[in-house]
Tab-separated table of C-alpha atoms in Angstrom:
chain	number	residue	atom	x	y	z
A	1	MET	CA	165.642	69.142	193.274
A	2	ILE	CA	168.473	71.523	194.385
A	3	ASP	CA	169.689	74.427	192.418
A	4	VAL	CA	173.245	74.423	191.664
A	5	THR	CA	175.737	76.628	189.390
A	6	ILE	CA	178.572	74.919	187.883
A	7	ASP	CA	181.126	77.163	186.180
A	8	GLY	CA	178.315	80.027	185.982
A	9	ARG	CA	176.082	77.703	184.379
A	10	LYS	CA	172.723	77.166	186.530
A	11	THR	CA	171.095	73.641	186.856
A	12	ALA	CA	168.923	71.825	188.824
A	13	VAL	CA	169.820	68.235	189.919
A	14	GLU	CA	168.469	65.621	192.293
A	15	GLU	CA	169.752	65.438	196.089
A	16	GLY	CA	172.631	63.341	196.239
A	17	THR	CA	173.969	63.582	192.894
A	18	THR	CA	177.571	63.866	192.996
A	19	ALA	CA	179.552	67.040	191.646
A	20	LEU	CA	181.078	65.055	188.933
A	21	GLU	CA	177.922	63.723	187.686
A	22	ALA	CA	176.187	67.160	188.005
A	23	ALA	CA	179.140	68.640	185.605
A	24	LYS	CA	179.154	65.929	183.235
A	25	ALA	CA	175.464	66.388	182.679
A	26	LEU	CA	176.058	69.982	181.584
A	27	GLY	CA	178.905	68.627	179.366
A	28	ILE	CA	181.894	70.124	181.432
A	29	GLU	CA	184.972	68.096	181.417
A	30	VAL	CA	186.355	67.090	184.732
A	31	PRO	CA	189.527	64.796	184.316
A	32	THR	CA	188.886	61.418	185.912
A	33	LEU	CA	190.985	58.279	186.248
A	34	CYS	CA	189.461	55.834	188.966
A	35	TYR	CA	186.090	57.157	188.193
A	36	HIS	CA	183.758	54.766	186.067
A	37	GLU	CA	180.277	55.195	185.108
A	38	GLY	CA	179.438	51.234	185.817
A	39	LEU	CA	181.174	51.001	189.110
A	40	PRO	CA	180.794	52.837	192.558
A	41	PRO	CA	182.680	55.683	192.832
A	42	ASP	CA	185.771	55.480	195.414
A	43	GLY	CA	187.910	58.674	195.197
A	44	ASN	CA	191.069	57.108	194.888
A	45	CYS	CA	192.857	58.935	192.184
A	46	ARG	CA	192.228	62.646	193.448
A	47	LEU	CA	192.429	64.045	190.187
A	48	CYS	CA	188.538	65.266	189.765
A	49	GLN	CA	189.051	67.807	192.267
A	50	VAL	CA	186.670	71.092	192.051
A	51	GLU	CA	186.248	74.010	194.073
A	52	VAL	CA	182.549	74.087	196.101
A	53	VAL	CA	181.234	77.295	197.596
A	54	GLU	CA	178.723	76.603	200.124
A	55	ARG	CA	177.373	79.179	202.155
A	56	GLY	CA	180.243	81.454	201.596
A	57	ARG	CA	183.022	78.845	202.286
A	58	LYS	CA	185.441	77.625	199.955
A	59	ASN	CA	186.754	74.003	199.462
A	60	LEU	CA	188.364	71.410	197.362
A	61	VAL	CA	186.155	68.373	197.246
A	62	ILE	CA	186.689	64.944	195.211
A	63	SER	CA	184.050	65.567	192.944
A	64	CYS	CA	183.113	61.751	192.125
A	65	MET	CA	182.733	61.549	196.049
A	66	TYR	CA	180.521	64.657	196.810
A	67	PRO	CA	176.762	64.357	196.859
A	68	ILE	CA	175.168	67.430	196.638
A	69	ARG	CA	172.833	68.211	199.425
A	70	GLY	CA	171.992	71.711	199.297
A	71	PRO	CA	172.506	74.923	196.889
A	72	VAL	CA	176.203	75.205	196.122
A	73	GLU	CA	178.051	76.903	193.328
A	74	ILE	CA	180.845	74.753	192.058
A	75	PHE	CA	183.985	75.670	189.891
A	76	THR	CA	185.784	73.083	187.949
A	77	ASP	CA	188.672	75.191	186.505
A	78	THR	CA	189.889	77.638	189.150
A	79	GLU	CA	193.789	78.316	189.776
A	80	ASP	CA	193.494	76.358	193.096
A	81	VAL	CA	191.652	73.328	191.141
A	82	ARG	CA	194.530	73.259	188.761
A	83	ARG	CA	197.391	73.577	191.209
A	84	ALA	CA	195.719	70.605	193.378
A	85	ARG	CA	195.210	68.605	190.047
A	86	ASN	CA	198.889	69.397	188.987
A	87	PHE	CA	200.045	68.358	192.367
A	88	VAL	CA	198.299	64.899	192.048
A	89	ILE	CA	199.746	64.039	188.711
A	90	GLN	CA	202.930	64.829	189.607
A	91	LEU	CA	202.935	62.485	192.267
A	92	LEU	CA	201.077	59.883	190.176
A	93	LEU	CA	204.052	60.557	187.420
A	94	ALA	CA	206.606	60.182	190.000
A	95	ARG	CA	205.530	56.522	190.629
A	96	SER	CA	204.745	55.760	186.770
A	97	PRO	CA	206.865	57.933	184.857
A	98	GLN	CA	206.421	55.839	181.480
A	99	SER	CA	202.401	55.867	181.601
A	100	PRO	CA	201.581	57.451	178.252
A	101	VAL	CA	198.100	58.432	179.964
A	102	LEU	CA	199.903	60.328	183.019
A	103	GLN	CA	202.312	61.884	180.591
A	104	LYS	CA	199.599	63.088	178.382
A	105	LEU	CA	197.805	64.675	181.532
A	106	ALA	CA	201.233	66.079	182.564
A	107	GLU	CA	201.515	67.822	179.395
A	108	ALA	CA	197.931	69.304	179.727
A	109	TYR	CA	198.559	70.698	182.996
A	110	GLY	CA	201.877	71.732	182.702
A	111	VAL	CA	203.373	69.563	185.389
A	112	GLU	CA	206.985	69.741	185.841
A	113	PRO	CA	208.275	66.039	187.151
A	114	LEU	CA	209.501	65.489	190.679
A	115	ASP	CA	212.965	65.822	191.598
A	116	GLU	CA	214.810	62.721	190.472
A	117	ARG	CA	215.262	61.330	193.842
A	118	PHE	CA	211.785	60.895	194.388
A	119	VAL	CA	210.944	59.064	190.937
A	120	GLN	CA	210.545	55.601	190.817
A	121	LYS	CA	213.645	53.931	189.207
A	122	GLY	CA	213.881	50.542	187.536
A	123	GLU	CA	210.857	48.461	187.202
A	124	VAL	CA	207.941	49.952	185.391
A	125	ASP	CA	204.931	50.251	187.629
A	126	LEU	CA	201.943	51.341	185.548
A	127	CYS	CA	199.498	50.738	188.448
A	128	ILE	CA	198.257	53.788	190.081
A	129	ARG	CA	196.155	52.143	192.974
A	130	CYS	CA	193.196	53.511	191.757
A	131	GLY	CA	190.877	50.428	192.258
A	132	ARG	CA	188.917	50.235	189.147
A	133	CYS	CA	190.059	46.674	189.157
A	134	VAL	CA	188.933	45.598	192.262
A	135	ARG	CA	185.736	47.153	191.947
A	136	ALA	CA	185.311	45.534	188.569
A	137	CYS	CA	185.886	42.299	189.964
A	138	ALA	CA	183.720	42.703	192.974
A	139	GLU	CA	180.706	43.848	191.043
A	140	LEU	CA	180.972	40.745	188.841
A	141	GLY	CA	180.850	38.798	192.225
A	142	THR	CA	184.343	36.971	191.468
A	143	ASP	CA	186.061	39.344	194.420
A	144	CYS	CA	189.413	37.426	193.507
A	145	ILE	CA	191.861	40.740	193.496
A	146	ASP	CA	192.071	43.370	196.343
A	147	PHE	CA	194.739	45.906	197.491
A	148	VAL	CA	197.334	44.257	199.610
A	149	SER	CA	199.909	45.569	202.085
A	150	ARG	CA	199.818	49.466	203.083
A	151	GLY	CA	201.870	52.609	202.058
A	152	TRP	CA	204.536	52.272	199.353
A	153	GLY	CA	204.156	48.751	199.150
A	154	LYS	CA	200.315	48.832	198.481
A	155	GLU	CA	199.440	46.970	195.241
A	156	VAL	CA	196.519	45.017	193.539
A	157	ASP	CA	197.042	41.140	194.003
A	158	THR	CA	195.085	38.039	194.550
A	159	PRO	CA	194.598	36.486	198.034
A	160	PHE	CA	198.151	35.553	199.259
A	161	ARG	CA	199.648	36.309	195.961
A	162	GLU	CA	198.820	32.988	194.461
A	163	PRO	CA	196.662	32.248	191.621
A	164	SER	CA	193.100	32.687	192.515
A	165	MET	CA	190.614	29.978	192.121
A	166	ASP	CA	187.813	31.978	191.775
A	167	CYS	CA	188.927	34.009	188.853
A	168	THR	CA	187.334	33.103	185.580
A	169	GLY	CA	189.626	34.970	183.604
A	170	CYS	CA	187.227	37.315	182.000
A	171	GLY	CA	189.846	39.987	181.939
A	172	ALA	CA	187.214	42.985	183.073
A	173	CYS	CA	189.949	43.930	185.441
A	174	ALA	CA	192.510	44.746	182.391
A	175	GLU	CA	189.772	45.973	180.448
A	176	VAL	CA	188.709	48.949	182.872
A	177	CYS	CA	192.259	49.726	184.008
A	178	PRO	CA	192.843	53.147	183.158
A	179	THR	CA	196.709	52.857	182.508
A	180	GLY	CA	197.029	49.401	181.027
A	181	ALA	CA	198.758	47.932	184.178
A	182	ILE	CA	197.244	44.696	183.940
A	183	LEU	CA	198.300	42.249	181.252
A	184	MET	CA	196.367	39.449	179.895
A	185	THR	CA	198.111	37.236	177.457
A	186	GLU	CA	196.744	34.793	175.077
A	187	GLU	CA	199.047	31.949	173.614
A	188	GLU	CA	198.300	28.689	171.731
A	189	GLY	CA	194.912	28.057	173.255
A	190	THR	CA	195.629	29.426	176.742
A	191	ARG	CA	195.060	32.421	178.728
A	192	THR	CA	197.160	33.790	181.445
A	193	ILE	CA	196.094	36.597	183.978
A	194	TRP	CA	196.919	37.246	187.703
A	195	GLY	CA	199.395	34.310	187.308
A	196	ARG	CA	196.825	31.641	186.502
A	197	THR	CA	196.702	30.148	183.175
A	198	PHE	CA	193.590	29.190	181.690
A	199	GLU	CA	192.608	26.623	179.006
A	200	LEU	CA	190.380	27.927	176.052
A	201	VAL	CA	187.485	26.270	175.080
A	202	ALA	CA	187.372	25.599	171.259
A	203	CYS	CA	184.018	26.344	169.336
A	204	GLU	CA	182.893	22.951	167.971
A	205	MET	CA	182.260	24.252	164.847
A	206	CYS	CA	185.044	26.472	163.802
A	207	GLY	CA	187.434	25.724	166.399
A	208	GLU	CA	188.177	29.003	167.648
A	209	ARG	CA	189.277	29.136	171.086
A	210	PHE	CA	186.846	31.976	172.242
A	211	ALA	CA	186.500	31.569	176.368
A	212	THR	CA	187.903	30.094	179.150
A	213	LYS	CA	185.624	26.967	180.616
A	214	GLU	CA	185.396	29.053	183.875
A	215	GLN	CA	183.855	31.882	182.048
A	216	ILE	CA	181.232	29.814	180.222
A	217	ALA	CA	180.614	27.957	183.771
A	218	ALA	CA	179.831	31.459	185.550
A	219	GLY	CA	177.434	32.574	182.776
A	220	LYS	CA	174.360	34.007	184.183
A	221	PRO	CA	171.802	33.408	182.501
A	222	GLU	CA	173.431	30.069	181.583
A	223	PHE	CA	175.351	29.596	178.430
A	224	LYS	CA	173.239	27.646	175.989
A	225	LEU	CA	174.195	24.974	173.930
A	226	LYS	CA	173.175	24.742	170.350
A	227	GLU	CA	172.263	20.981	169.432
A	228	GLY	CA	174.440	19.919	172.271
A	229	ARG	CA	177.319	21.670	171.195
A	230	THR	CA	179.529	24.694	172.582
A	231	LEU	CA	179.496	27.206	169.661
A	232	CYS	CA	181.399	30.729	169.822
A	233	PRO	CA	179.069	33.674	169.269
A	234	ARG	CA	179.715	33.792	165.712
A	235	CYS	CA	179.049	30.320	165.021
A	236	ARG	CA	175.830	30.553	167.007
A	237	ARG	CA	174.565	33.212	164.811
A	238	ILE	CA	175.519	31.149	161.610
A	239	ALA	CA	173.538	28.110	163.215
A	240	GLU	CA	170.585	30.426	164.026
A	241	ALA	CA	170.597	31.988	160.520
A	242	LYS	CA	170.897	28.328	159.061
A	243	GLU	CA	167.395	27.587	161.023
A	244	ALA	CA	165.598	30.605	159.928
A	245	GLY	CA	166.640	29.756	156.266
A	246	THR	CA	165.397	26.057	156.327
A	247	GLY	CA	162.899	25.596	153.438
A	248	LEU	CA	164.011	28.675	151.409
A	249	GLY	CA	166.312	28.612	148.317
A	250	THR	CA	166.111	26.825	144.999
A	251	LYS	CA	167.945	23.662	145.802
A	252	LYS	CA	166.236	21.011	147.665
A	253	LYS	CA	167.902	20.257	150.967
A	254	ASP	CA	168.482	16.766	151.814
B	1	MET	CA	154.519	39.543	174.090
B	2	MET	CA	155.185	42.501	171.740
B	3	GLU	CA	153.570	45.452	173.046
B	4	LYS	CA	155.394	48.395	171.424
B	5	THR	CA	154.280	51.499	169.393
B	6	GLU	CA	157.572	52.021	167.925
B	7	ASN	CA	159.072	50.748	164.585
B	8	LEU	CA	160.711	47.388	164.036
B	9	LEU	CA	163.362	46.353	162.042
B	10	LEU	CA	161.733	43.438	160.024
B	11	ILE	CA	163.908	40.898	158.115
B	12	THR	CA	162.314	39.238	154.964
B	13	PRO	CA	165.056	36.515	154.137
B	14	GLU	CA	163.389	35.596	150.896
B	15	ARG	CA	164.152	38.871	149.432
B	16	CYS	CA	167.661	39.059	150.441
B	17	ILE	CA	170.225	38.693	147.323
B	18	GLY	CA	173.374	38.687	149.991
B	19	CYS	CA	174.837	42.072	148.489
B	20	GLY	CA	176.408	42.967	151.954
B	21	THR	CA	175.147	46.522	151.772
B	22	CYS	CA	173.291	46.417	154.894
B	23	GLU	CA	176.573	45.454	156.505
B	24	LEU	CA	178.756	48.231	154.706
B	25	ALA	CA	175.869	50.878	155.754
B	26	CYS	CA	175.975	49.837	159.349
B	27	SER	CA	179.856	49.846	159.729
B	28	ILE	CA	179.880	53.358	157.946
B	29	GLY	CA	177.117	54.497	160.028
B	30	HIS	CA	178.557	53.444	163.501
B	31	GLU	CA	182.186	53.286	162.821
B	32	GLY	CA	182.722	55.719	159.791
B	33	GLU	CA	184.334	53.015	157.681
B	34	PHE	CA	183.450	50.240	155.385
B	35	ARG	CA	184.388	47.014	157.656
B	36	PRO	CA	181.887	44.225	157.819
B	37	ALA	CA	183.607	43.039	160.699
B	38	VAL	CA	182.288	45.636	163.041
B	39	SER	CA	178.756	45.556	161.514
B	40	ARG	CA	176.071	44.906	163.773
B	41	ILE	CA	174.217	43.151	161.132
B	42	THR	CA	175.742	40.021	159.333
B	43	VAL	CA	174.278	38.415	156.032
B	44	HIS	CA	174.715	34.509	156.467
B	45	ARG	CA	175.036	33.201	152.851
B	46	PHE	CA	173.779	29.493	152.380
B	47	GLU	CA	173.422	27.114	149.296
B	48	GLY	CA	170.654	27.365	146.973
B	49	GLY	CA	170.658	31.268	147.218
B	50	VAL	CA	169.506	31.258	150.865
B	51	ASN	CA	170.882	34.574	152.511
B	52	ILE	CA	169.614	35.435	156.013
B	53	PRO	CA	170.811	39.024	157.624
B	54	MET	CA	171.116	38.680	161.263
B	55	ALA	CA	170.820	41.529	163.845
B	56	CYS	CA	169.783	41.659	167.407
B	57	LEU	CA	166.209	40.974	167.832
B	58	GLN	CA	165.637	43.411	170.604
B	59	CYS	CA	164.228	40.520	173.009
B	60	ASP	CA	161.604	41.288	175.670
B	61	LYS	CA	163.636	39.470	177.986
B	62	PRO	CA	167.124	40.001	176.805
B	63	ALA	CA	169.719	37.344	178.255
B	64	CYS	CA	172.365	40.160	177.248
B	65	ALA	CA	171.062	42.611	179.969
B	66	ALA	CA	170.314	39.961	182.322
B	67	ALA	CA	174.081	38.915	182.320
B	68	CYS	CA	174.953	42.798	182.574
B	69	THR	CA	176.136	43.618	186.172
B	70	THR	CA	176.819	47.224	185.565
B	71	GLY	CA	173.409	48.227	183.808
B	72	ALA	CA	175.572	49.001	180.681
B	73	LEU	CA	173.113	46.797	178.724
B	74	GLU	CA	169.318	47.890	179.464
B	75	LYS	CA	165.848	47.224	177.974
B	76	ASP	CA	164.123	50.187	177.280
B	77	THR	CA	160.640	49.830	177.749
B	78	GLN	CA	159.700	52.909	175.854
B	79	THR	CA	161.342	52.175	172.292
B	80	GLY	CA	161.640	48.615	173.178
B	81	LEU	CA	165.255	48.720	172.126
B	82	VAL	CA	168.048	46.996	174.112
B	83	ASN	CA	170.458	49.788	174.565
B	84	VAL	CA	174.250	50.159	175.107
B	85	ASN	CA	175.791	52.557	177.363
B	86	PRO	CA	179.465	52.065	176.714
B	87	ALA	CA	180.601	54.483	179.427
B	88	LYS	CA	179.251	51.626	181.976
B	89	CYS	CA	180.587	48.465	180.219
B	90	ILE	CA	183.523	46.787	182.265
B	91	GLY	CA	184.102	44.329	179.490
B	92	CYS	CA	183.369	41.253	181.123
B	93	ARG	CA	182.024	39.995	178.101
B	94	MET	CA	179.076	38.081	179.644
B	95	CYS	CA	176.653	39.625	177.217
B	96	VAL	CA	178.292	37.905	174.347
B	97	MET	CA	178.442	34.676	176.133
B	98	ALA	CA	174.429	34.954	176.952
B	99	CYS	CA	172.999	35.868	173.928
B	100	PRO	CA	171.566	32.553	172.677
B	101	PHE	CA	171.478	34.056	169.029
B	102	GLY	CA	175.116	35.241	168.985
B	103	ASN	CA	173.938	38.734	168.176
B	104	VAL	CA	176.148	40.600	170.478
B	105	LEU	CA	179.988	41.020	169.755
B	106	TYR	CA	182.535	42.837	171.840
B	107	SER	CA	185.212	45.287	170.301
B	108	MET	CA	188.510	45.262	172.113
B	109	GLU	CA	189.105	48.716	170.429
B	110	GLU	CA	186.379	50.545	171.601
B	111	LYS	CA	185.878	48.524	174.739
B	112	GLN	CA	181.941	48.026	174.477
B	113	PRO	CA	179.708	45.676	172.967
B	114	LEU	CA	178.601	45.794	169.424
B	115	LYS	CA	174.784	45.440	168.800
B	116	CYS	CA	172.255	46.938	166.877
B	117	ASP	CA	170.806	49.843	168.200
B	118	HIS	CA	168.331	50.761	164.921
B	119	CYS	CA	170.827	53.803	164.529
B	120	GLY	CA	168.956	55.801	166.873
B	121	GLY	CA	165.585	55.438	164.925
B	122	ALA	CA	166.855	55.653	161.384
B	123	PRO	CA	168.670	52.256	160.416
B	124	MET	CA	171.198	52.481	157.635
B	125	CYS	CA	170.747	48.789	156.675
B	126	ALA	CA	167.069	49.380	155.894
B	127	GLU	CA	167.517	52.921	154.122
B	128	PHE	CA	170.170	51.019	152.008
B	129	CYS	CA	168.848	47.699	151.429
B	130	PRO	CA	168.053	47.335	147.638
B	131	THR	CA	165.612	44.872	147.806
B	132	ASN	CA	163.412	45.629	150.842
B	133	ALA	CA	164.641	42.630	152.911
B	134	ILE	CA	165.531	44.777	155.365
B	135	GLU	CA	162.414	47.051	156.469
B	136	TYR	CA	161.850	49.802	159.227
B	137	LEU	CA	158.205	49.906	159.833
B	138	PRO	CA	155.489	50.756	162.544
B	139	ALA	CA	154.944	48.022	165.117
B	140	ASP	CA	151.573	47.329	163.750
B	141	THR	CA	149.740	43.779	164.035
B	142	ALA	CA	150.953	43.012	160.561
B	143	THR	CA	154.632	43.803	160.934
B	144	VAL	CA	154.715	42.085	164.307
B	145	GLN	CA	153.196	38.796	162.694
B	146	ARG	CA	155.955	38.826	160.343
B	147	LYS	CA	158.489	39.377	162.543
B	148	LYS	CA	157.444	36.737	164.683
B	149	ALA	CA	157.457	34.225	161.854
B	150	PHE	CA	161.072	35.076	161.164
B	151	SER	CA	161.911	34.721	164.737
B	152	ALA	CA	159.754	31.653	165.403
B	153	LYS	CA	162.170	29.820	163.068
B	154	ILE	CA	165.289	30.913	164.831
B	155	ALA	CA	163.649	30.411	168.349
B	156	ALA	CA	162.765	26.808	167.566
B	157	GLY	CA	164.714	24.789	170.153
B	158	ILE	CA	165.164	27.579	172.442
B	159	ALA	CA	161.804	27.763	173.890
B	160	GLU	CA	162.955	29.647	176.968
B	161	VAL	CA	164.012	32.545	175.157
B	162	GLU	CA	161.156	34.816	174.760
B	163	ILE	CA	161.567	37.160	171.668
């Protein structure tokens, strides 16, 4: 265990714990956008910067990517930290001025918008290139989206920008997106995401179209049929309840 | 095999009158509102006065946790519960697909799976059930036997799943 001090509060952490995890464990709020507890950290959004004092030297570090290796003192809310975060938000906001999430952060940190000339106009682009979706898809083993291009043209897309054949249409990428940049739409029994339209499978009891064929096929453990029928979770529960109720009641079952 | 020392949520459908109090208690306890749609327990009402409350059975080998790639759903070997860590959930909904009993739901609003967590040790459904159809009892042999009898009926046909 290593002794660390965070904002004046002493604690002990295992070697390799990140500065962000240590701060969170103490209940100290550090703003994040790309960090997700279920995914490996990637240090893309640069918002979680904190100040680390190690052997008398002061450094700004990305807390989600900073493993604690020795006794350090960490400050999460100094003037330098606020200035660094302020700048990050300003840049993010220049690309996605319409994002409510960024607008809220800008308000909290008193961010002045960048000179109009540097602010993206026209097309609404909510993506901040944080890569949460990319990591989520990789975590699921489907791995069908990644960053394409470099510099200003960098964005998330499928290989060759064509509908991916490996995509199961589960929508995890859209669920983890911190700014709501990924759109998943459902209409008339189909689901569309990343340029591919999936046919939704209907429940054989209530008729609700509840999942894509690919989602059901990708199930690990395997998707269980109920008496040979594909049932949605709710109907599966009703069917199970019915089984548990067999033999009960006042009326005779035929 | 059940080998827990903690309490169990025991359902006796013969005593259930289908009043739905458990659904209200569950939703107010978890969500702060009376909304059976987000309740982790559901009463299914059939002909002849048969009412079956259904909630997560906290399986020994949970399919939902096996399907979870991020560790958001994990079996706690100490308490016997299958716990949800919402911060780790990435919303792939494989747990919903995997549960053979349909006992895991997914909330789009909260971005997390909804399943019974025994309210952290004091289940509201058991507390408010007027007929003791839902009880929270120490996991001694007698309780385990009764729970198994209930589960066995459900599990008939799903032999591979250990409850």
